[in-house]
Coordinates of C-alpha atoms and ligand atoms in Angstrom, one line a residue:
M1 CA -36.8 -14.5 -12.5
K2 CA -35.0 -17.8 -11.9
L3 CA -37.4 -20.6 -11.0
H4 CA -35.8 -21.5 -7.6
M5 CA -36.1 -17.8 -6.6
Q6 CA -39.8 -17.8 -7.5
I7 CA -40.3 -20.9 -5.4
L8 CA -38.5 -19.4 -2.5
I9 CA -40.7 -16.3 -2.8
A10 CA -43.7 -18.6 -2.9
L11 CA -42.6 -20.3 0.3
G12 CA -42.0 -16.9 1.7
L13 CA -45.5 -15.9 0.9
G14 CA -46.8 -19.0 2.6
I15 CA -44.6 -18.3 5.6
K16 CA -45.6 -14.7 5.8
R17 CA -49.2 -15.9 6.1
N18 CA -48.3 -18.5 8.6
W19 CA -45.4 -17.0 10.3
H20 CA -46.5 -18.6 13.6
I21 CA -45.9 -22.2 12.3
F22 CA -42.6 -21.2 10.6
F23 CA -41.5 -19.4 13.8
G24 CA -42.4 -22.7 15.7
I25 CA -39.9 -24.6 13.4
I26 CA -37.1 -22.1 13.9
A27 CA -37.7 -21.8 17.6
G28 CA -37.8 -25.6 17.8
V29 CA -34.4 -25.9 16.2
L30 CA -32.9 -23.4 18.5
V31 CA -34.4 -24.8 21.7
G32 CA -33.5 -28.3 20.5
L33 CA -29.9 -27.3 20.0
F34 CA -29.8 -25.7 23.4
L35 CA -31.3 -28.7 25.2
Y36 CA -28.9 -31.0 23.3
S37 CA -25.8 -29.1 24.6
H38 CA -27.2 -28.6 28.2
T39 CA -28.1 -32.0 29.6
S40 CA -29.4 -31.7 33.2
G41 CA -32.4 -32.7 35.2
A42 CA -34.3 -29.6 34.2
S43 CA -33.6 -30.1 30.5
G44 CA -34.8 -33.7 30.8
A45 CA -38.1 -32.5 32.2
I46 CA -38.4 -29.9 29.5
L47 CA -37.8 -32.6 26.9
N48 CA -40.5 -34.7 28.4
L49 CA -42.9 -31.8 28.3
L50 CA -42.0 -31.1 24.6
N51 CA -42.5 -34.7 23.8
F52 CA -45.9 -34.6 25.4
I53 CA -47.0 -31.5 23.6
G54 CA -45.8 -32.9 20.3
Q55 CA -47.6 -36.2 20.8
V56 CA -50.8 -34.4 21.7
F57 CA -50.7 -32.5 18.4
I58 CA -49.9 -35.6 16.4
R59 CA -52.7 -37.7 18.1
L60 CA -55.2 -34.9 17.6
I61 CA -54.5 -34.6 13.9
Q62 CA -54.4 -38.4 13.4
M63 CA -57.7 -38.7 15.2
V64 CA -59.5 -37.2 12.2
V65 CA -57.6 -39.1 9.5
I66 CA -59.9 -42.2 9.2
P67 CA -63.2 -40.3 9.1
L68 CA -61.7 -37.8 6.7
V69 CA -60.2 -40.4 4.3
V70 CA -63.4 -42.5 4.3
S71 CA -65.8 -39.6 3.7
A72 CA -63.5 -37.9 1.2
I73 CA -63.1 -41.0 -1.0
I74 CA -66.8 -41.8 -0.8
I75 CA -67.8 -38.3 -1.8
G76 CA -65.0 -38.1 -4.3
I77 CA -65.9 -41.3 -6.2
T78 CA -69.7 -40.9 -6.0
S79 CA -69.6 -37.3 -7.2
V80 CA -67.7 -38.3 -10.3
G81 CA -70.4 -40.9 -10.8
D82 CA -69.7 -41.8 -14.3
N83 CA -67.4 -44.8 -14.1
K84 CA -65.7 -44.0 -17.5
Q85 CA -64.5 -40.6 -16.3
L86 CA -63.4 -42.0 -13.0
G87 CA -61.4 -44.7 -14.8
K88 CA -59.8 -42.1 -17.0
F89 CA -58.5 -39.9 -14.2
G90 CA -57.9 -42.8 -11.9
A91 CA -55.5 -44.2 -14.5
K92 CA -54.0 -40.8 -15.0
M93 CA -53.4 -40.5 -11.3
I94 CA -51.6 -43.8 -11.1
I95 CA -49.4 -42.9 -14.1
Y96 CA -48.5 -39.5 -12.7
Y97 CA -47.6 -41.0 -9.3
A98 CA -45.5 -43.6 -11.0
I99 CA -43.6 -41.1 -13.1
I100 CA -42.8 -38.9 -10.1
T101 CA -41.6 -41.9 -8.1
V102 CA -39.5 -43.4 -10.9
I103 CA -37.8 -40.0 -11.3
A104 CA -37.1 -39.8 -7.6
V105 CA -35.5 -43.2 -7.6
T106 CA -33.4 -42.3 -10.7
I107 CA -32.1 -39.2 -9.0
G108 CA -31.3 -41.1 -5.8
T109 CA -29.5 -43.8 -7.8
A110 CA -27.5 -41.4 -9.9
F111 CA -26.4 -39.2 -7.0
S112 CA -25.4 -42.2 -4.9
L113 CA -23.4 -43.7 -7.8
I114 CA -21.7 -40.4 -8.6
F115 CA -20.9 -39.1 -5.1
K116 CA -20.4 -42.5 -3.4
P117 CA -21.7 -41.6 0.0
G118 CA -20.9 -45.1 1.4
S119 CA -17.2 -45.3 0.4
G120 CA -15.2 -45.7 3.6
A121 CA -18.3 -45.5 5.8
A122 CA -18.0 -49.1 7.2
H123 CA -15.7 -47.7 9.9
Y124 CA -18.4 -45.3 11.1
I125 CA -21.1 -47.8 11.0
S126 CA -19.5 -50.1 13.5
Q127 CA -18.6 -47.3 15.8
N128 CA -21.9 -45.5 15.9
A129 CA -24.4 -48.4 15.9
A130 CA -26.3 -47.7 19.1
T131 CA -27.5 -50.8 21.0
E132 CA -31.0 -49.6 21.4
V133 CA -31.4 -48.8 17.7
Q134 CA -30.0 -52.2 16.8
A135 CA -32.7 -53.9 18.9
T136 CA -35.4 -51.8 17.2
V137 CA -34.0 -52.7 13.8
A138 CA -33.6 -56.4 14.6
T139 CA -37.3 -56.6 15.6
A140 CA -38.4 -54.7 12.5
L141 CA -36.3 -57.0 10.4
Q142 CA -37.9 -60.1 11.9
Q143 CA -41.4 -58.7 11.2
Q144 CA -40.4 -58.0 7.6
Q145 CA -39.4 -61.5 6.6
G146 CA -42.5 -62.1 4.5
K147 CA -42.4 -62.5 0.8
I148 CA -43.5 -59.6 -1.5
L149 CA -46.7 -61.5 -2.6
D150 CA -47.7 -62.1 1.0
L151 CA -47.3 -58.4 1.6
F152 CA -49.9 -57.7 -1.2
L153 CA -52.2 -60.4 0.1
N154 CA -52.2 -58.8 3.5
F155 CA -53.6 -55.6 1.9
I156 CA -56.9 -57.3 1.2
P157 CA -58.8 -57.1 4.5
N158 CA -60.6 -60.3 5.4
N159 CA -62.4 -58.2 8.0
P160 CA -62.7 -54.5 7.1
I161 CA -63.8 -53.6 10.7
Q162 CA -60.5 -55.1 11.9
A163 CA -58.7 -53.0 9.3
F164 CA -60.4 -49.8 10.6
A165 CA -59.6 -50.8 14.2
D166 CA -55.9 -51.4 13.4
G167 CA -55.7 -48.2 11.3
N168 CA -54.4 -50.2 8.4
M169 CA -54.6 -47.5 5.7
V170 CA -54.0 -49.5 2.6
S171 CA -56.6 -52.1 3.5
I172 CA -59.1 -49.4 4.5
I173 CA -58.6 -47.5 1.3
L174 CA -59.0 -50.7 -0.8
F175 CA -62.3 -51.5 0.9
V176 CA -63.6 -47.9 0.8
V177 CA -62.8 -47.5 -2.9
L178 CA -64.6 -50.7 -3.8
F179 CA -67.6 -49.7 -1.6
A180 CA -67.7 -46.2 -3.1
L181 CA -67.5 -47.6 -6.7
A182 CA -70.5 -49.8 -5.9
L183 CA -72.4 -46.8 -4.4
A184 CA -71.7 -44.9 -7.6
K185 CA -73.1 -47.8 -9.6
V186 CA -76.3 -48.2 -7.7
G187 CA -77.7 -44.8 -8.6
D188 CA -80.0 -42.6 -6.5
V189 CA -80.6 -45.2 -3.8
N190 CA -77.1 -44.2 -2.5
R191 CA -78.3 -40.7 -1.4
P192 CA -78.8 -41.3 2.3
I193 CA -75.3 -42.8 2.7
V194 CA -73.6 -40.1 0.5
S195 CA -75.4 -37.3 2.4
F196 CA -74.3 -38.9 5.7
F197 CA -70.6 -38.9 4.5
E198 CA -71.0 -35.3 3.3
S199 CA -71.9 -34.3 6.8
V200 CA -69.0 -36.4 8.2
F201 CA -66.6 -34.7 5.8
A202 CA -67.8 -31.1 6.7
A203 CA -67.6 -31.7 10.4
T204 CA -64.2 -33.4 10.2
M205 CA -62.8 -30.4 8.3
K206 CA -64.1 -28.1 11.0
V207 CA -62.4 -30.2 13.6
T208 CA -59.2 -30.0 11.6
D209 CA -59.5 -26.1 11.6
W210 CA -59.7 -26.2 15.4
I211 CA -56.7 -28.6 15.7
M212 CA -54.7 -26.3 13.5
I213 CA -54.9 -23.6 16.2
F214 CA -52.5 -25.8 18.0
A215 CA -50.2 -26.2 15.0
A216 CA -47.5 -23.7 16.0
P217 CA -46.8 -25.1 19.5
G218 CA -47.2 -28.6 18.2
V219 CA -44.6 -28.1 15.4
F220 CA -42.3 -26.3 17.8
A221 CA -42.4 -29.1 20.3
L222 CA -41.8 -31.8 17.7
T223 CA -38.9 -30.1 16.1
A224 CA -37.3 -29.2 19.4
S225 CA -37.5 -32.8 20.7
A226 CA -36.1 -34.3 17.4
I227 CA -33.1 -31.9 17.4
A228 CA -32.6 -32.3 21.2
S229 CA -32.3 -36.1 20.8
F230 CA -29.7 -36.1 18.1
G231 CA -28.1 -32.6 17.9
M232 CA -26.5 -31.5 14.7
D233 CA -23.2 -33.3 15.3
I234 CA -24.6 -36.5 13.8
F235 CA -24.8 -34.7 10.5
L236 CA -21.1 -33.9 10.6
T237 CA -20.2 -37.5 11.3
I238 CA -22.0 -38.9 8.4
G239 CA -22.1 -35.7 6.3
K240 CA -21.7 -37.3 2.9
Y241 CA -24.7 -39.5 3.2
V242 CA -26.9 -36.6 4.5
L243 CA -25.5 -34.3 1.8
V244 CA -26.2 -36.7 -1.0
L245 CA -29.7 -37.3 0.4
F246 CA -30.6 -33.6 0.8
A247 CA -29.2 -32.8 -2.6
G248 CA -31.5 -35.4 -4.1
F249 CA -34.4 -34.0 -2.2
A250 CA -33.6 -30.5 -3.3
V251 CA -33.5 -31.5 -7.0
Q252 CA -36.8 -33.4 -6.8
M253 CA -38.4 -30.5 -5.0
F254 CA -37.0 -27.5 -6.8
I255 CA -36.5 -28.9 -10.3
I256 CA -38.6 -32.0 -10.9
Y257 CA -41.9 -30.9 -9.4
P258 CA -41.9 -27.5 -11.3
L259 CA -40.8 -29.3 -14.5
F260 CA -43.6 -31.9 -14.0
L261 CA -46.2 -29.2 -13.5
R262 CA -44.9 -27.3 -16.6
C263 CA -44.9 -30.5 -18.8
F264 CA -48.3 -31.8 -17.8
S265 CA -50.3 -28.7 -16.8
K266 CA -50.6 -24.9 -16.7
V267 CA -50.2 -24.8 -12.9
S268 CA -47.4 -22.5 -11.6
A269 CA -45.1 -24.3 -9.1
T270 CA -44.7 -20.9 -7.3
M271 CA -48.5 -20.6 -6.7
L272 CA -49.0 -24.2 -5.7
F273 CA -46.2 -24.2 -3.2
S274 CA -47.6 -21.0 -1.7
A275 CA -51.0 -22.6 -1.5
I276 CA -49.8 -25.6 0.4
A277 CA -47.2 -23.9 2.6
E278 CA -49.0 -24.7 5.8
A279 CA -49.2 -28.4 4.8
M280 CA -45.5 -28.4 4.0
M281 CA -44.6 -27.0 7.4
V282 CA -46.8 -29.4 9.3
A283 CA -45.4 -32.3 7.3
F284 CA -41.9 -31.2 8.4
G285 CA -43.0 -30.9 12.0
T286 CA -45.0 -34.1 12.2
A287 CA -43.0 -36.3 9.8
S288 CA -46.3 -37.9 8.9
S289 CA -48.1 -37.6 5.6
S290 CA -51.3 -39.2 6.9
A291 CA -51.3 -36.8 9.9
T292 CA -50.8 -33.9 7.4
L293 CA -53.5 -35.1 5.0
P294 CA -56.4 -33.2 6.5
L295 CA -54.4 -30.0 6.1
T296 CA -53.3 -30.9 2.5
I297 CA -56.9 -31.4 1.6
A298 CA -57.9 -28.1 3.3
C299 CA -55.1 -26.1 1.5
C300 CA -55.9 -27.5 -1.9
E301 CA -59.6 -27.2 -1.7
K302 CA -59.7 -23.7 -0.2
R303 CA -57.2 -22.5 -2.8
G304 CA -58.6 -23.5 -6.1
I305 CA -58.3 -27.3 -6.6
S306 CA -61.8 -28.8 -6.8
H307 CA -63.2 -31.0 -4.1
K308 CA -63.8 -33.7 -6.6
I309 CA -60.1 -34.0 -7.4
S310 CA -58.7 -33.3 -3.9
S311 CA -60.9 -35.7 -2.1
F312 CA -59.9 -38.5 -4.5
V313 CA -56.3 -38.0 -5.4
L314 CA -54.9 -36.7 -2.1
P315 CA -56.0 -39.6 0.2
L316 CA -54.8 -42.1 -2.3
G317 CA -51.5 -40.2 -2.6
A318 CA -51.0 -40.1 1.1
T319 CA -51.4 -43.9 1.2
L320 CA -49.5 -45.0 -1.9
N321 CA -47.2 -42.2 -3.2
F322 CA -44.0 -41.8 -1.2
D323 CA -41.5 -40.5 -3.7
G324 CA -39.3 -38.8 -1.0
T325 CA -39.2 -42.2 0.8
A326 CA -38.3 -44.1 -2.4
L327 CA -35.5 -41.6 -3.0
Q328 CA -34.1 -42.1 0.5
L329 CA -34.5 -45.9 0.2
V330 CA -32.2 -46.1 -2.8
V331 CA -29.6 -43.7 -1.4
A332 CA -29.5 -45.7 1.9
T333 CA -29.3 -49.0 0.2
I334 CA -26.5 -48.0 -2.2
F335 CA -24.8 -46.4 0.7
L336 CA -24.8 -49.7 2.6
A337 CA -23.8 -51.6 -0.5
Q338 CA -20.8 -49.3 -0.9
A339 CA -20.0 -49.4 2.8
Y340 CA -19.9 -53.2 2.7
H341 CA -18.1 -53.3 -0.6
I342 CA -20.9 -55.0 -2.5
H343 CA -20.4 -55.0 -6.2
L344 CA -23.2 -53.1 -7.8
T345 CA -24.1 -54.6 -11.2
I346 CA -26.6 -52.9 -13.5
S347 CA -29.2 -55.6 -12.8
L348 CA -28.7 -55.2 -9.0
I349 CA -29.1 -51.4 -9.3
I350 CA -32.3 -51.9 -11.3
A351 CA -33.6 -54.4 -8.7
I352 CA -32.8 -51.9 -5.9
G353 CA -34.8 -49.3 -7.8
V354 CA -37.8 -51.5 -8.4
L355 CA -37.8 -52.8 -4.9
A356 CA -37.6 -49.3 -3.5
I357 CA -40.7 -48.3 -5.4
I358 CA -42.6 -51.3 -4.1
A359 CA -41.3 -50.8 -0.6
S360 CA -42.1 -47.1 -0.5
S361 CA -45.7 -47.7 -1.7
T362 CA -46.2 -50.2 1.1
C363 CA -45.0 -47.8 3.8
A364 CA -47.3 -46.1 6.3
G365 CA -47.4 -42.3 6.3
I366 CA -46.2 -42.1 9.9
P367 CA -42.9 -41.1 11.4
G368 CA -40.4 -43.7 10.6
G369 CA -42.9 -45.6 8.5
G370 CA -40.6 -45.7 5.4
I371 CA -37.2 -46.6 6.7
I372 CA -38.1 -50.0 8.1
T373 CA -39.2 -51.1 4.6
I374 CA -35.5 -50.9 3.6
S375 CA -35.3 -54.5 4.9
L376 CA -37.5 -55.6 2.0
I377 CA -34.9 -54.3 -0.4
L378 CA -31.9 -55.7 1.5
N379 CA -33.5 -59.1 1.9
G380 CA -33.9 -59.0 -1.9
M381 CA -30.2 -58.4 -2.2
G382 CA -29.4 -61.4 0.0
L383 CA -27.6 -59.4 2.7
T384 CA -27.1 -61.1 6.1
P385 CA -29.1 -59.9 9.0
E386 CA -25.8 -59.1 10.9
Q387 CA -24.8 -56.7 8.3
L388 CA -28.2 -55.2 8.2
V389 CA -28.4 -54.6 11.9
V390 CA -25.2 -52.6 12.0
G391 CA -25.9 -50.8 8.8
I392 CA -29.5 -49.9 9.4
A393 CA -28.8 -48.8 12.9
F394 CA -26.6 -46.2 11.5
I395 CA -29.2 -44.9 9.1
F396 CA -31.9 -45.1 11.8
A397 CA -29.9 -42.9 14.1
I398 CA -30.6 -39.9 12.0
D399 CA -33.8 -41.0 10.6
R400 CA -36.2 -38.7 12.4
I401 CA -34.5 -35.7 10.9
T402 CA -34.3 -37.0 7.4
D403 CA -37.8 -38.2 7.8
M404 CA -39.1 -34.7 8.4
V405 CA -37.6 -33.6 5.0
R406 CA -38.7 -36.6 3.0
T407 CA -42.3 -36.2 4.4
V408 CA -42.4 -32.7 3.0
L409 CA -41.6 -34.2 -0.5
N410 CA -44.2 -36.9 0.0
V411 CA -46.9 -34.4 0.8
T412 CA -45.8 -31.9 -1.9
S413 CA -45.9 -34.5 -4.7
D414 CA -49.4 -35.5 -3.7
A415 CA -50.5 -31.9 -4.2
V416 CA -48.5 -31.6 -7.5
V417 CA -50.3 -34.6 -8.9
A418 CA -53.7 -33.4 -7.6
A419 CA -53.1 -30.0 -9.2
T420 CA -52.0 -31.5 -12.5
I421 CA -55.1 -33.7 -12.7
A422 CA -57.3 -30.8 -11.7
D423 CA -55.8 -28.8 -14.5
N424 CA -56.2 -31.6 -17.1
E425 CA -59.8 -32.1 -16.0
N426 CA -60.7 -28.3 -15.8
E427 CA -61.3 -28.7 -12.1
I428 CA -59.1 -25.8 -11.0
N429 CA -60.0 -22.2 -10.1
Y430 CA -56.9 -20.3 -11.4
D431 CA -58.3 -16.9 -10.2
L432 CA -58.1 -18.2 -6.7
L433 CA -54.9 -20.3 -6.9
N434 CA -52.9 -17.5 -8.5
N435 CA -53.9 -14.9 -6.0
P436 CA -52.3 -15.7 -2.6
Q437 CA -53.7 -12.5 -1.1
S438 CA -57.1 -13.9 -1.4
Y439 CA -56.3 -17.2 0.3
E440 CA -58.6 -18.1 3.1
E441 CA -56.7 -18.8 6.4
I442 CA -56.5 -22.5 7.4
A443 CA -55.7 -21.9 11.0
Ligands
LIG501 N1 -42.8 -40.3 7.4 C1 -43.1 -40.5 6.0 C2 -44.4 -40.0 5.7 O1 -45.3 -39.9 6.5 C3 -43.0 -41.9 5.7 C4 -41.6 -42.4 5.8 O2 -41.1 -42.7 6.9 O3 -40.8 -42.3 4.8 O4 -44.6 -39.6 4.5

């Protein structure tokens, strides 16, 4: 059977198990389209209600992210214990994440250069740049003026408590990883703290199970309000950009991930996709990989990937690995360059790719977290802010919908890397992973 058929069947298996979430997405699209074409007082009120329900779901799930990330990393690192082994699979994890992101950027670049989504688009850009979006973009640009080195410096928290209060994930992870490494080093004296975090982890996973009861209405509401805000027309107006982007996403999802799994492990893409189907659907609905993280961990752990690997590789992936975002960043940047008739030399193309990888890894796993980092690339290209405001406004206008798709990639690639490392380290239960009928329900 052809690979893409197998993958579709796998997704079907996942959907069959979780038809209520899938049904939420489909109903969300239909209701969103209806609301978009019927603007009245009543539909405004419905939209407000949908927004409210969606926000409740996102906030509930985000609520458990920090305790979950902290406890998962502490348990993950201390359970490996042996620093040598940790170094080995830590290094492997970074290499795998790097490979997957470099491939994403290469696909985005190749597709944009071949299909030229931006040729002739300058006309649309000036027409469709909404004032409100321009203001958002201008503010985002002002905040992004810092140099790349300062950006890295800001990751080191001078006050970890402040980092926790601000929800600054990269800083939190940096602190927690160092703390956990130290705990692993000090030996048995770490037991009280580790047991404490084991309890925190177990309880947080239980809360996640409860929140997932709310997944279907939550995903329905989020999808409906996204579609109702933009409608589908916007896709027709800037069809080529969206087509190139979605083609790139499809290649990464249906060709690269399966190939990656085949080259580096014995894991079947079909089974893995089926195992994480709920996480993929929630990623689509929430457009947030950090909000999806509790579910990604639950899917992987309950379906065969060991706790040791899931609890270490997935939280780090959800903070640093954004290959879908990197792919979109290069497509969007080259699109703008083409729209403004900027000559793309080889060195400029390479610089865009490198900056896209850096920019994506600094992004936050929240809705819209990635696209604002495009200013980092554009500044590097020496574009004037005036051009940026008009150009980015155009890309921003449809960002919520493209964000939903790239977030599915961001979450899937985390699971792909976790499964690969679990396979390499003999930390995978194939009897469970390869038998979807035996999967425990998440929600
Ligand atoms: N929403 C994406 C995520 O959470 C980040 C982005 O905006 O690209 O993975």
